[in-house]
Coordinates of C-alpha atoms and ligand atoms in Angstrom, one line a residue:
X4 CA -72.2 -54.6 72.4
X5 CA -70.3 -55.8 75.5
X6 CA -70.4 -59.5 76.1
X7 CA -70.6 -58.9 79.9
X8 CA -73.9 -57.2 79.2
X9 CA -75.3 -59.6 76.7
X10 CA -78.0 -61.9 78.0
X11 CA -76.8 -65.1 76.7
X12 CA -76.5 -67.6 79.6
X13 CA -74.2 -70.4 78.3
X14 CA -74.2 -73.9 79.8
X15 CA -71.2 -76.1 80.3
X16 CA -73.0 -79.4 80.1
X17 CA -75.2 -80.6 77.2
X18 CA -78.8 -80.7 78.5
X19 CA -79.9 -84.3 78.8
X20 CA -83.3 -83.8 77.1
X21 CA -81.7 -82.4 73.8
X22 CA -81.4 -85.2 71.2
X23 CA -80.2 -83.3 68.2
X24 CA -77.3 -81.0 67.7
X25 CA -79.3 -77.8 67.0
X26 CA -81.3 -78.3 70.2
X27 CA -78.1 -78.9 72.3
X28 CA -76.1 -76.1 70.9
X29 CA -78.9 -73.5 70.9
X30 CA -79.5 -74.3 74.6
X31 CA -75.8 -74.5 75.5
X32 CA -74.8 -71.3 73.7
X33 CA -77.6 -69.3 75.3
X34 CA -79.9 -68.8 72.3
X35 CA -83.1 -70.4 73.7
X36 CA -84.7 -71.6 76.9
X37 CA -87.7 -73.9 77.2
X38 CA -90.9 -72.7 78.7
X39 CA -93.0 -75.8 78.3
X40 CA -92.9 -78.8 76.0
X41 CA -92.3 -77.5 72.4
X42 CA -92.6 -73.8 73.6
X43 CA -89.4 -71.7 73.8
X44 CA -88.2 -68.2 74.7
X45 CA -85.9 -66.7 72.1
X46 CA -83.1 -65.0 73.9
X47 CA -81.3 -62.0 72.3
X48 CA -78.9 -64.0 70.1
X49 CA -81.7 -66.1 68.7
X50 CA -84.0 -63.1 68.2
X51 CA -81.2 -61.4 66.2
X52 CA -80.9 -64.5 63.9
X53 CA -84.7 -64.7 63.5
X54 CA -84.8 -61.0 62.6
X55 CA -82.2 -61.6 59.9
X56 CA -83.9 -64.7 58.5
X57 CA -87.2 -62.7 58.5
X58 CA -85.5 -59.8 56.7
X59 CA -84.3 -62.1 54.0
X60 CA -87.8 -63.6 53.7
X61 CA -89.5 -60.2 53.6
X62 CA -87.1 -59.0 50.8
X63 CA -87.9 -62.0 48.6
X64 CA -91.6 -62.0 49.3
X65 CA -91.8 -58.3 48.5
X66 CA -89.7 -58.8 45.3
X67 CA -92.2 -61.5 44.2
X68 CA -95.0 -59.0 44.7
X69 CA -96.2 -60.0 48.2
X70 CA -97.6 -57.5 50.6
X71 CA -97.2 -58.0 54.3
X72 CA -100.1 -58.0 56.7
X73 CA -100.7 -59.3 60.2
X74 CA -103.7 -61.4 61.0
X75 CA -105.1 -62.4 64.4
X76 CA -103.7 -65.6 65.9
X77 CA -107.1 -66.3 67.4
X78 CA -109.5 -67.6 64.9
X79 CA -113.3 -68.2 65.3
X80 CA -114.4 -71.8 64.9
X81 CA -117.2 -70.7 62.5
X82 CA -114.7 -70.2 59.7
X83 CA -113.2 -73.6 60.4
X84 CA -116.6 -75.2 60.4
X85 CA -117.3 -73.5 57.0
X86 CA -114.2 -75.1 55.5
X87 CA -114.9 -78.4 57.2
X88 CA -111.6 -78.5 59.0
X89 CA -112.9 -77.9 62.6
X90 CA -113.8 -81.6 62.7
X91 CA -111.1 -83.0 60.6
X92 CA -108.0 -81.1 61.8
X93 CA -107.9 -83.3 64.9
X94 CA -106.0 -82.8 68.1
X95 CA -103.3 -80.8 66.6
X96 CA -105.6 -77.8 66.6
X97 CA -105.3 -75.8 69.9
X98 CA -108.9 -75.0 70.8
X99 CA -110.2 -72.5 73.3
X100 CA -113.5 -70.9 74.4
X101 CA -114.1 -67.3 75.2
X102 CA -116.2 -66.1 78.2
X103 CA -119.4 -66.5 76.1
X104 CA -118.6 -70.1 75.5
X105 CA -117.8 -69.5 71.8
X106 CA -115.2 -71.7 70.2
X107 CA -111.9 -70.4 68.9
X108 CA -108.6 -71.9 67.8
X109 CA -105.0 -70.7 67.8
X110 CA -104.0 -70.6 64.1
X111 CA -101.9 -73.5 62.9
X112 CA -102.2 -72.0 59.4
X113 CA -104.4 -69.3 57.9
X114 CA -106.3 -70.4 54.8
X115 CA -109.7 -69.9 56.4
X116 CA -109.0 -66.4 57.7
X117 CA -107.4 -65.4 54.4
X118 CA -110.3 -66.7 52.3
X119 CA -112.7 -64.9 54.7
X120 CA -110.8 -61.6 54.3
X121 CA -110.7 -62.0 50.5
X122 CA -114.4 -62.8 50.1
X123 CA -115.3 -59.6 51.7
X124 CA -112.9 -57.4 49.9
X125 CA -112.1 -58.8 46.4
X126 CA -114.9 -58.7 43.9
X127 CA -113.4 -57.9 40.5
X128 CA -110.8 -59.5 38.2
X129 CA -109.0 -56.2 38.3
X130 CA -108.0 -56.9 41.9
X131 CA -106.2 -60.1 41.0
X132 CA -103.6 -61.5 41.3
X133 CA -103.0 -60.7 45.0
X134 CA -100.3 -62.1 47.2
X135 CA -100.6 -61.5 51.0
X136 CA -98.2 -62.7 53.7
X137 CA -97.4 -62.5 57.3
X138 CA -94.7 -63.6 59.8
X139 CA -96.3 -64.8 63.0
X140 CA -96.5 -67.4 65.7
X141 CA -98.4 -70.5 64.8
X142 CA -99.7 -73.2 67.1
X143 CA -99.9 -76.9 66.6
X144 CA -100.4 -79.3 69.4
X145 CA -98.0 -81.8 67.9
X146 CA -98.2 -85.4 69.0
X147 CA -94.5 -85.5 69.6
X148 CA -93.0 -82.0 70.1
X149 CA -89.2 -82.6 69.9
X150 CA -85.8 -81.6 68.7
X151 CA -86.2 -78.1 70.2
X152 CA -87.2 -75.6 67.6
X153 CA -87.5 -78.2 65.0
X154 CA -90.9 -79.5 66.0
X155 CA -92.4 -77.0 68.4
X156 CA -96.0 -76.5 69.5
X157 CA -95.6 -72.7 69.1
X158 CA -93.3 -71.7 66.3
X159 CA -92.7 -68.8 63.9
X160 CA -94.0 -69.2 60.3
X161 CA -94.1 -67.0 57.3
X162 CA -97.2 -67.8 55.4
X163 CA -98.2 -66.3 52.1
X164 CA -101.4 -66.9 50.2
X165 CA -101.9 -66.2 46.5
X166 CA -105.2 -65.3 44.9
X167 CA -105.6 -65.7 41.2
X168 CA -108.3 -65.7 38.5
X169 CA -107.6 -69.1 37.2
X170 CA -105.2 -72.1 37.2
X171 CA -102.8 -70.4 34.7
X172 CA -102.5 -67.5 37.2
X173 CA -101.9 -69.9 40.0
X174 CA -99.1 -71.5 38.0
X175 CA -97.4 -68.2 37.7
X176 CA -97.8 -67.3 41.4
X177 CA -96.6 -70.8 42.4
X178 CA -93.5 -70.5 40.2
X179 CA -92.8 -67.0 41.7
X180 CA -92.9 -68.5 45.2
X181 CA -90.9 -71.5 44.2
X182 CA -88.2 -69.2 42.9
X183 CA -88.5 -66.9 46.0
X184 CA -88.1 -69.8 48.3
X185 CA -85.0 -70.9 46.4
X186 CA -83.6 -67.4 46.8
X187 CA -84.4 -67.3 50.6
X188 CA -82.7 -70.6 51.4
X189 CA -79.7 -69.8 49.2
X190 CA -79.3 -66.4 51.0
X191 CA -79.6 -68.3 54.4
X192 CA -76.5 -70.3 53.3
X193 CA -78.4 -73.6 53.4
X194 CA -77.7 -76.8 51.4
X195 CA -81.3 -77.6 50.4
X196 CA -83.3 -79.3 47.8
X197 CA -86.9 -78.9 46.6
X198 CA -88.8 -82.2 46.4
X199 CA -92.2 -83.3 45.3
X200 CA -94.5 -83.6 48.3
X201 CA -97.8 -84.7 49.6
X202 CA -100.4 -81.9 50.1
X203 CA -101.6 -83.2 53.5
X204 CA -104.2 -81.4 55.5
X205 CA -103.9 -78.2 53.5
X206 CA -105.4 -79.9 50.5
X207 CA -104.7 -79.3 46.8
X208 CA -103.0 -81.2 44.0
X209 CA -99.5 -80.1 43.6
X210 CA -96.9 -79.4 46.2
X211 CA -93.1 -79.1 46.8
X212 CA -91.2 -79.2 50.1
X213 CA -87.9 -77.4 50.5
X214 CA -85.6 -79.8 52.4
X215 CA -82.4 -78.9 54.2
X216 CA -80.2 -81.9 53.8
X217 CA -79.3 -83.3 57.3
X218 CA -79.0 -86.7 58.8
X219 CA -81.1 -85.6 61.7
X220 CA -84.0 -84.6 59.4
X221 CA -87.3 -86.3 60.0
X222 CA -88.2 -86.5 56.3
X223 CA -86.9 -89.3 54.0
X224 CA -86.3 -88.4 50.4
X225 CA -85.1 -90.0 47.2
X226 CA -83.3 -88.1 44.6
X227 CA -81.8 -88.9 41.2
X228 CA -78.1 -88.5 40.5
X229 CA -78.8 -88.1 36.8
X230 CA -81.9 -85.9 36.4
X231 CA -83.7 -83.4 38.6
X232 CA -86.1 -85.8 40.1
X233 CA -86.4 -85.6 43.9
X234 CA -89.4 -86.5 46.1
X235 CA -90.4 -87.1 49.6
X236 CA -90.8 -90.9 50.0
X237 CA -94.3 -90.2 51.3
X238 CA -95.4 -89.7 47.7
X239 CA -92.5 -91.0 45.5
X240 CA -94.3 -93.1 42.9
X241 CA -93.2 -96.8 42.7
X242 CA -92.8 -98.4 39.4
X243 CA -95.6 -100.9 38.5
X244 CA -93.9 -104.2 38.3
X245 CA -93.6 -105.5 34.7
X246 CA -94.5 -108.9 36.1
X247 CA -95.2 -112.1 34.2
X248 CA -98.9 -111.5 34.8
X249 CA -98.8 -107.9 33.4
X250 CA -96.8 -109.0 30.5
X251 CA -99.2 -111.8 29.9
X252 CA -101.8 -109.1 29.4
X253 CA -99.5 -107.5 26.8
X254 CA -99.3 -104.1 28.4
X255 CA -95.9 -102.4 28.3
X256 CA -96.8 -98.9 29.7
X257 CA -97.2 -98.4 33.5
X258 CA -100.7 -97.0 33.4
X259 CA -101.9 -99.7 31.1
X260 CA -100.1 -102.3 33.2
X261 CA -101.9 -100.9 36.2
X262 CA -105.3 -101.3 34.6
X263 CA -104.4 -104.7 33.3
X264 CA -103.3 -105.8 36.7
X265 CA -106.4 -104.6 38.4
X266 CA -108.5 -106.5 35.8
X267 CA -106.4 -109.6 35.7
X268 CA -106.3 -110.0 39.4
X269 CA -109.9 -109.0 40.0
X270 CA -111.1 -111.4 37.4
X271 CA -110.0 -114.6 39.0
X272 CA -107.5 -115.5 36.4
X273 CA -106.6 -119.1 35.5
X274 CA -103.7 -119.4 37.9
X275 CA -102.2 -121.9 35.6
X276 CA -99.7 -124.2 37.2
X277 CA -100.1 -122.9 40.8
X278 CA -101.2 -125.7 43.2
X279 CA -104.0 -125.2 45.6
X280 CA -103.4 -123.3 48.8
X281 CA -101.7 -125.4 51.4
X282 CA -101.8 -124.8 55.2
X283 CA -98.3 -125.2 56.8
X284 CA -97.2 -125.2 60.4
X285 CA -95.1 -122.2 61.3
X286 CA -94.6 -122.7 65.0
X287 CA -94.0 -119.4 66.7
X288 CA -92.7 -117.8 63.4
X289 CA -94.2 -114.4 63.7
X290 CA -91.8 -112.3 61.6
X291 CA -91.4 -112.3 57.8
X292 CA -87.7 -113.3 58.4
X293 CA -88.7 -116.3 60.4
X294 CA -91.4 -117.5 58.0
X295 CA -89.2 -116.9 55.0
X296 CA -86.3 -118.9 56.5
X297 CA -88.5 -121.6 57.9
X298 CA -90.3 -122.2 54.7
X299 CA -87.3 -121.6 52.4
X300 CA -89.2 -118.9 50.6
X301 CA -87.8 -115.4 49.7
X302 CA -89.1 -112.6 51.8
X303 CA -90.4 -111.0 48.6
X304 CA -92.7 -114.1 48.2
X305 CA -94.2 -113.6 51.6
X306 CA -97.0 -111.1 52.1
X307 CA -96.9 -108.6 54.9
X308 CA -100.5 -108.1 56.3
X309 CA -101.2 -105.0 58.4
X310 CA -104.5 -103.7 59.7
X311 CA -105.3 -100.0 59.9
X312 CA -108.0 -98.0 61.7
X313 CA -109.0 -95.5 59.1
X314 CA -110.8 -92.2 60.0
X315 CA -113.2 -90.5 57.7
X316 CA -115.4 -87.5 58.5
X317 CA -118.3 -90.0 58.8
X318 CA -116.5 -92.3 61.2
X319 CA -113.9 -95.1 61.4
X320 CA -113.4 -98.3 59.5
X321 CA -110.9 -101.2 59.7
X322 CA -109.0 -102.0 56.5
X323 CA -106.3 -104.5 55.7
X324 CA -103.1 -103.5 53.7
X325 CA -100.8 -105.9 51.9
X326 CA -97.3 -105.3 50.7
X327 CA -94.5 -107.8 49.8
X328 CA -92.6 -109.0 52.8
X329 CA -89.5 -107.1 51.8
X330 CA -91.4 -103.8 51.6
X331 CA -93.0 -101.2 53.9
X332 CA -96.6 -100.0 53.8
X333 CA -96.7 -96.3 52.9
X334 CA -99.4 -94.9 55.2
X335 CA -99.6 -91.6 53.4
X336 CA -100.3 -93.4 50.1
X337 CA -102.9 -95.6 51.8
X338 CA -104.5 -92.5 53.3
X339 CA -104.6 -90.7 50.0
X340 CA -105.9 -93.8 48.1
X341 CA -108.8 -94.1 50.6
X342 CA -109.4 -90.3 50.8
X343 CA -109.1 -90.7 54.6
X344 CA -108.4 -88.1 57.3
X345 CA -106.0 -90.4 59.2
X346 CA -104.8 -94.0 59.2
X347 CA -103.4 -95.6 62.3
X348 CA -102.2 -99.2 62.9
X349 CA -105.0 -101.1 64.5
X350 CA -104.6 -102.6 68.0
X351 CA -104.2 -106.4 68.5
X352 CA -107.8 -106.7 69.7
X353 CA -109.3 -105.2 66.6
X354 CA -107.0 -107.4 64.4
X355 CA -108.2 -110.5 66.4
X356 CA -111.8 -109.5 65.9
X357 CA -111.4 -109.2 62.1
X358 CA -109.0 -112.1 61.4
X359 CA -109.7 -114.5 64.3
X360 CA -106.1 -114.4 65.3
X361 CA -103.5 -112.0 66.6
X362 CA -100.8 -110.3 64.4
X363 CA -98.0 -112.6 63.3
X364 CA -100.3 -115.2 61.6
X365 CA -102.8 -113.0 59.9
X366 CA -103.4 -112.9 56.1
X367 CA -106.0 -111.8 53.5
X368 CA -107.6 -115.2 53.1
X369 CA -111.1 -115.6 54.7
X370 CA -111.2 -112.2 56.5
X371 CA -114.5 -110.9 57.9
X372 CA -116.4 -109.4 54.9
X373 CA -116.5 -105.9 56.3
X374 CA -112.7 -105.6 56.0
X375 CA -111.7 -104.4 52.6
X376 CA -108.2 -105.5 51.5
X377 CA -105.9 -103.1 49.8
X378 CA -102.8 -104.5 48.2
X379 CA -99.7 -103.0 46.6
X380 CA -99.3 -103.7 42.8
X381 CA -96.3 -105.9 43.6
X382 CA -98.5 -108.3 45.5
X383 CA -100.6 -108.6 42.3
X384 CA -97.5 -109.5 40.5
X385 CA -96.8 -112.6 42.6
X386 CA -97.9 -115.8 40.9
X387 CA -98.2 -117.2 44.4
X388 CA -97.5 -116.0 47.9
X389 CA -97.0 -117.1 51.5
X390 CA -99.5 -115.4 53.9
X391 CA -100.7 -115.9 57.4
X392 CA -103.6 -118.5 57.8
X393 CA -105.5 -116.5 60.4
X394 CA -104.8 -119.3 62.9
X395 CA -102.0 -119.3 65.5
X396 CA -98.8 -121.0 64.3
X397 CA -100.0 -121.5 60.7
X398 CA -99.4 -119.9 57.3
X399 CA -100.6 -120.7 53.8
X400 CA -98.4 -121.5 50.8
X401 CA -99.5 -121.1 47.2
X402 CA -101.9 -118.3 47.9
X403 CA -102.8 -116.8 44.5
X404 CA -104.0 -113.2 44.5
X405 CA -107.3 -113.0 42.7
X406 CA -108.0 -116.7 43.1
X407 CA -107.7 -117.0 46.9
X408 CA -108.5 -113.5 48.0
X409 CA -109.8 -110.3 46.5
X410 CA -108.2 -106.9 46.9
X411 CA -108.2 -103.4 45.6
X412 CA -104.8 -102.7 44.1
X413 CA -102.7 -99.5 44.2
X414 CA -99.3 -98.0 44.8
X415 CA -99.1 -98.6 48.5
X416 CA -95.5 -99.2 49.3
X417 CA -92.6 -96.9 50.0
X418 CA -90.0 -96.4 47.2
X419 CA -86.5 -97.2 48.3
X420 CA -83.1 -95.9 47.5
X421 CA -81.5 -98.0 44.7
X422 CA -84.7 -98.4 42.8
X423 CA -85.0 -96.8 39.3
X424 CA -85.8 -93.1 39.0
X425 CA -89.4 -92.8 37.7
X426 CA -88.2 -90.1 35.3
X427 CA -84.9 -91.5 33.8
X428 CA -84.3 -94.9 35.3
X429 CA -81.0 -94.2 37.1
X430 CA -80.6 -95.8 40.5
X431 CA -82.1 -93.4 43.1
X432 CA -80.2 -92.1 46.1
X433 CA -81.7 -91.8 49.5
X434 CA -81.2 -88.9 51.9
X435 CA -82.7 -87.3 55.0
X436 CA -84.0 -83.7 55.1
X437 CA -85.5 -81.1 57.4
X438 CA -88.6 -79.5 55.8
X439 CA -88.1 -75.8 56.1
X440 CA -90.7 -74.7 53.6
X441 CA -93.6 -76.0 51.6
X442 CA -95.6 -74.6 48.6
X443 CA -99.1 -75.8 47.7
X444 CA -101.3 -75.2 44.7
X445 CA -104.6 -75.3 46.6
X446 CA -107.1 -74.4 43.8
X447 CA -110.6 -73.6 44.9
X448 CA -111.1 -75.8 48.0
X449 CA -111.4 -72.9 50.4
X450 CA -112.9 -70.4 47.9
X451 CA -115.7 -72.9 47.2
X452 CA -116.2 -73.7 50.9
X453 CA -116.2 -70.0 51.9
X454 CA -117.7 -68.7 48.7
X455 CA -114.8 -66.4 47.8
X456 CA -115.6 -65.3 44.2
X457 CA -114.9 -62.5 41.8
X458 CA -116.5 -61.2 38.6
X459 CA -114.5 -62.0 35.5
X460 CA -114.2 -59.6 32.5
X461 CA -117.5 -60.9 31.2
X462 CA -119.3 -60.2 34.5
X463 CA -119.5 -63.9 35.3
X464 CA -118.9 -65.0 38.9
X465 CA -115.8 -67.2 39.3
X466 CA -114.2 -68.9 42.3
X467 CA -110.8 -67.3 43.3
X468 CA -108.0 -69.8 42.8
X469 CA -105.6 -70.1 45.8
X470 CA -102.1 -71.1 46.6
X471 CA -100.5 -71.4 50.1
X472 CA -96.8 -71.1 50.9
X473 CA -95.1 -71.6 54.3
X474 CA -91.6 -71.2 55.7
X475 CA -90.8 -72.3 59.2
X476 CA -88.7 -69.4 60.4
X477 CA -87.7 -70.8 63.8
X478 CA -87.1 -74.2 62.2
X479 CA -84.9 -72.6 59.6
X480 CA -82.7 -71.3 62.4
X481 CA -82.4 -74.8 63.9
X482 CA -81.8 -76.3 60.4
X483 CA -78.9 -73.9 59.9
X484 CA -77.3 -75.1 63.1
X485 CA -77.8 -78.8 62.1
X486 CA -75.8 -78.0 58.9
X487 CA -73.3 -75.6 60.3
X488 CA -71.5 -76.8 63.4
X489 CA -68.4 -78.7 64.6
X490 CA -67.3 -80.2 67.9
X491 CA -66.8 -76.7 69.4
X492 CA -70.1 -75.1 68.5
X493 CA -72.2 -73.3 65.9
X494 CA -70.7 -71.9 62.7
X495 CA -73.2 -69.2 61.6
X496 CA -73.1 -68.1 57.9
X497 CA -72.4 -64.4 58.0
X498 CA -75.8 -63.4 56.5
X499 CA -77.8 -64.8 59.5
X500 CA -75.2 -64.7 62.3
X501 CA -76.4 -62.9 65.4
X502 CA -73.3 -60.8 65.3
X503 CA -70.6 -60.8 62.6
X504 CA -67.6 -60.5 64.9
X505 CA -66.3 -60.9 68.4
X506 CA -63.3 -59.0 69.6
X507 CA -61.3 -60.8 72.3
X508 CA -58.7 -58.8 74.3
X509 CA -56.5 -61.2 76.2
X510 CA -56.4 -58.8 79.1
X511 CA -59.3 -57.1 80.7
X512 CA -57.5 -53.8 81.3
X513 CA -54.5 -51.9 80.2
X514 CA -53.3 -50.9 76.7
X515 CA -54.3 -54.3 75.1
X516 CA -57.8 -53.8 76.4
X517 CA -58.0 -50.2 75.2
X518 CA -56.8 -51.2 71.8
X519 CA -59.6 -53.8 71.7
X520 CA -62.2 -51.2 72.6
X521 CA -60.8 -49.0 69.8
X522 CA -61.0 -51.8 67.2
X523 CA -64.5 -52.7 68.4
X524 CA -65.6 -49.1 67.8
X525 CA -64.0 -49.1 64.4
X526 CA -65.6 -52.3 63.4
X527 CA -69.1 -51.1 64.4
X528 CA -68.5 -47.9 62.5
X529 CA -67.6 -49.9 59.4
X530 CA -71.0 -51.7 59.7
X531 CA -69.6 -54.9 61.2
X532 CA -71.9 -56.0 64.1
X533 CA -69.4 -56.7 66.8
X534 CA -69.3 -57.9 70.4
X535 CA -66.5 -57.0 72.7
X536 CA -65.6 -59.8 75.2
X537 CA -64.9 -57.5 78.1
X538 CA -65.2 -60.2 80.7
X539 CA -62.4 -60.7 83.2
X540 CA -61.9 -64.3 82.1
X541 CA -59.0 -66.3 80.8
X542 CA -58.4 -66.1 77.1
X543 CA -59.1 -69.8 76.8
X544 CA -62.6 -69.4 78.3
X545 CA -63.3 -66.5 75.9
X546 CA -62.2 -68.5 72.9
X547 CA -64.4 -71.4 73.9
X548 CA -67.5 -69.3 74.3
X549 CA -66.8 -67.5 71.0
X550 CA -66.6 -70.8 69.2
X551 CA -69.7 -72.1 70.9
X552 CA -71.8 -69.1 70.0
X553 CA -70.4 -69.2 66.5
X554 CA -69.4 -65.6 65.5
X555 CA -68.1 -65.9 61.9
X556 CA -65.1 -63.7 62.7
X557 CA -62.9 -63.5 65.8
X558 CA -60.4 -60.7 66.3
X559 CA -57.9 -61.4 69.2
X560 CA -55.9 -58.5 70.6
X561 CA -52.9 -59.7 72.4
X562 CA -49.4 -58.6 73.5
X563 CA -48.3 -58.6 69.9
X564 CA -50.4 -55.6 69.3
X565 CA -48.2 -53.5 71.7
X566 CA -45.1 -54.9 69.9
X567 CA -46.1 -54.8 66.2
X568 CA -49.5 -53.3 66.0
X569 CA -50.9 -56.6 64.7
X570 CA -54.0 -58.5 65.8
X571 CA -55.2 -62.0 65.1
X572 CA -58.0 -62.3 62.5
X573 CA -59.6 -65.8 62.6
X574 CA -62.6 -67.2 60.7
X575 CA -64.8 -69.6 62.6
X576 CA -65.5 -71.7 59.5
X577 CA -62.0 -72.9 58.8
X578 CA -60.2 -71.6 61.9
X579 CA -57.5 -70.0 59.6
X580 CA -55.6 -67.4 61.5
X581 CA -53.9 -64.3 59.9
X582 CA -52.0 -61.5 61.5
X583 CA -53.2 -58.1 60.3
X584 CA -52.9 -54.5 61.4
X585 CA -56.0 -53.2 63.1
X586 CA -56.9 -51.2 60.0
X587 CA -56.5 -54.1 57.6
X588 CA -58.6 -56.2 60.0
X589 CA -61.4 -53.8 60.0
X590 CA -61.3 -53.5 56.2
X591 CA -61.3 -57.3 55.8
X592 CA -64.2 -57.8 58.2
X593 CA -66.2 -55.0 56.5
X594 CA -65.7 -56.4 53.0
X595 CA -66.6 -59.9 54.2
X596 CA -69.8 -58.6 55.7
X597 CA -70.8 -56.6 52.6
X598 CA -70.1 -59.5 50.3
X599 CA -72.1 -61.9 52.5
Ligands
ATP17 P1 -94.2 -81.3 59.2 O1 -94.5 -82.3 58.1 O2 -92.8 -81.2 59.6 O3 -95.1 -81.5 60.4 P2 -96.0 -79.6 57.9 O4 -95.9 -80.1 56.5 O5 -97.2 -80.0 58.7 O6 -94.7 -79.9 58.7 P3 -96.7 -77.0 56.9 O7 -98.1 -77.0 57.1 O8 -96.2 -77.2 55.5 O9 -95.9 -78.0 57.9 O10 -96.0 -75.6 57.5 C1 -95.1 -74.8 56.8 C2 -93.7 -74.8 57.5 O11 -93.8 -74.6 58.8 C3 -93.1 -76.2 57.4 O12 -92.4 -76.3 56.1 C4 -92.1 -76.1 58.5 O13 -90.9 -75.5 58.1 C5 -92.8 -75.2 59.5 N1 -93.4 -76.1 60.6 C6 -94.5 -76.9 60.5 N2 -94.7 -77.5 61.7 C7 -93.7 -77.0 62.6 C8 -93.5 -77.2 64.0 N3 -94.2 -78.0 64.7 N4 -92.4 -76.6 64.5 C9 -91.6 -75.8 63.8 N5 -91.8 -75.5 62.5 C10 -92.9 -76.1 61.9
MG18 MG1 -95.3 -79.2 55.1

């Protein structure tokens, strides 16, 4: 390939709209161009990387027993109505109508279509297990498309679905996919970590996300330096406090403590030694920090009171959530505890209607009866607390959970780095990650809804047990750039690089240029995908572009070649330079490529 012919328009300036490195570099180095918000064209260099990532994925899916198919992107609404997701998927679903006014959507994922295919074709236990996958554009009208390919509205996904006879079969398929994902991301040269995850809108009861470790990642994870525990903080379980009150109930184990807490707190316990609630002036003190300082109480003694609008299929409801002042409400846990479709912070007006006062001075005491209060276990462990008094410029002291307000208790806060590992007790570490893949044990949610069954060996009808497994192909390309770059540009791992090598002649004609053409040919023949920079540019410009695009190997043919027959062999990764004969250079490059 000649660089003069390659359609890879580079940019000198970093585009203003690009916040993260992968977005900046993929634009600057001429890999992608934006079409509309969250929708991109993949130019030749990007298309080559995507083809390579897809090839790695295909190999591992096939090895695990997967068979590739290609389903329509356009899906009829009837299937989504059957599964119940037409109404619950919300605004992320791209909907359209055909000329007959029939509803369709552009697939954000394919559980419905797959279950529909299977219910028509699979009828016997002999046909199971079955693993079907595809690599295809998916559509999600994301609330905040951003970071370039990272969170697009149209993006490339590999999705595989497993169909098994029972849970034991699903366990095997799930493990196969878990191992295949590990192989895929290892082959892509990524530093990644599987973590326990929430099942979200897909449904099911067990899930892992594959996280590429990167500061720019949108996901927050905790992991243990001593054991294998790692989880997305969305679901990482918090320890139930072994508080005085739980101990009082004589319950050492966490589950027992949880039950005991619920009972103790619900049953208006004695509250021995805690004075009656006392209203205190807190003029203009709206934040936990101000109240804590003003009243001389620890933030952990203050209660953070938040109101959420919670959506269910039947409608919306306002709820109140409490955590200790030094903690954060975990909205995913709240949503899961309530079995809700969505939770969103309520507006000031709704809060005022429920509490009689605007945020800043609200609390759980004396709320309108229709508002259920949900509180984190740690709140239950407080013998008394400071809460808002639902009156501007006032708080209560000596509020005793159970005595002064009622709540339903659960694990509602976000686990933080430094807290003990739920498996082994070591202090957890925090990190950020980019979710490049997720595996779900779905079970029979879709088979039941769509009536996908098979006849077992005894001739009895059984629901097919499903799993669902996605990899963001375009996001994986961006994640690789997030992890592999420096101040000069991208550093592609050889396995997924658009080309392995660039040959740079320092002159655009004459013997040096001819030698470069010869080496270019020899490299191509040896199986090294190579670009010849045949442009009439200064060597410095060519070097800059080579580093920006990120070819793993650069071969420079200069005047030395005419003197000693030697060329410069340089690795993008460590910028080490070696002088080699043309033949040795070709051999070295070929062996690097075959080992990659
Ligand atoms: P996220 O939490 O990042 O929104 P998700 O959990 O909704 O992702 P899944 O339904 O698990 O995504 O989809 C499978 C994979 O598809 C994800 O692991 C991710 O790599 C990729 N993916 C999901 N949404 C997007 C998007 N908007 N742009 C690019 N890739 C995406
Ligand atoms: Mg996911």
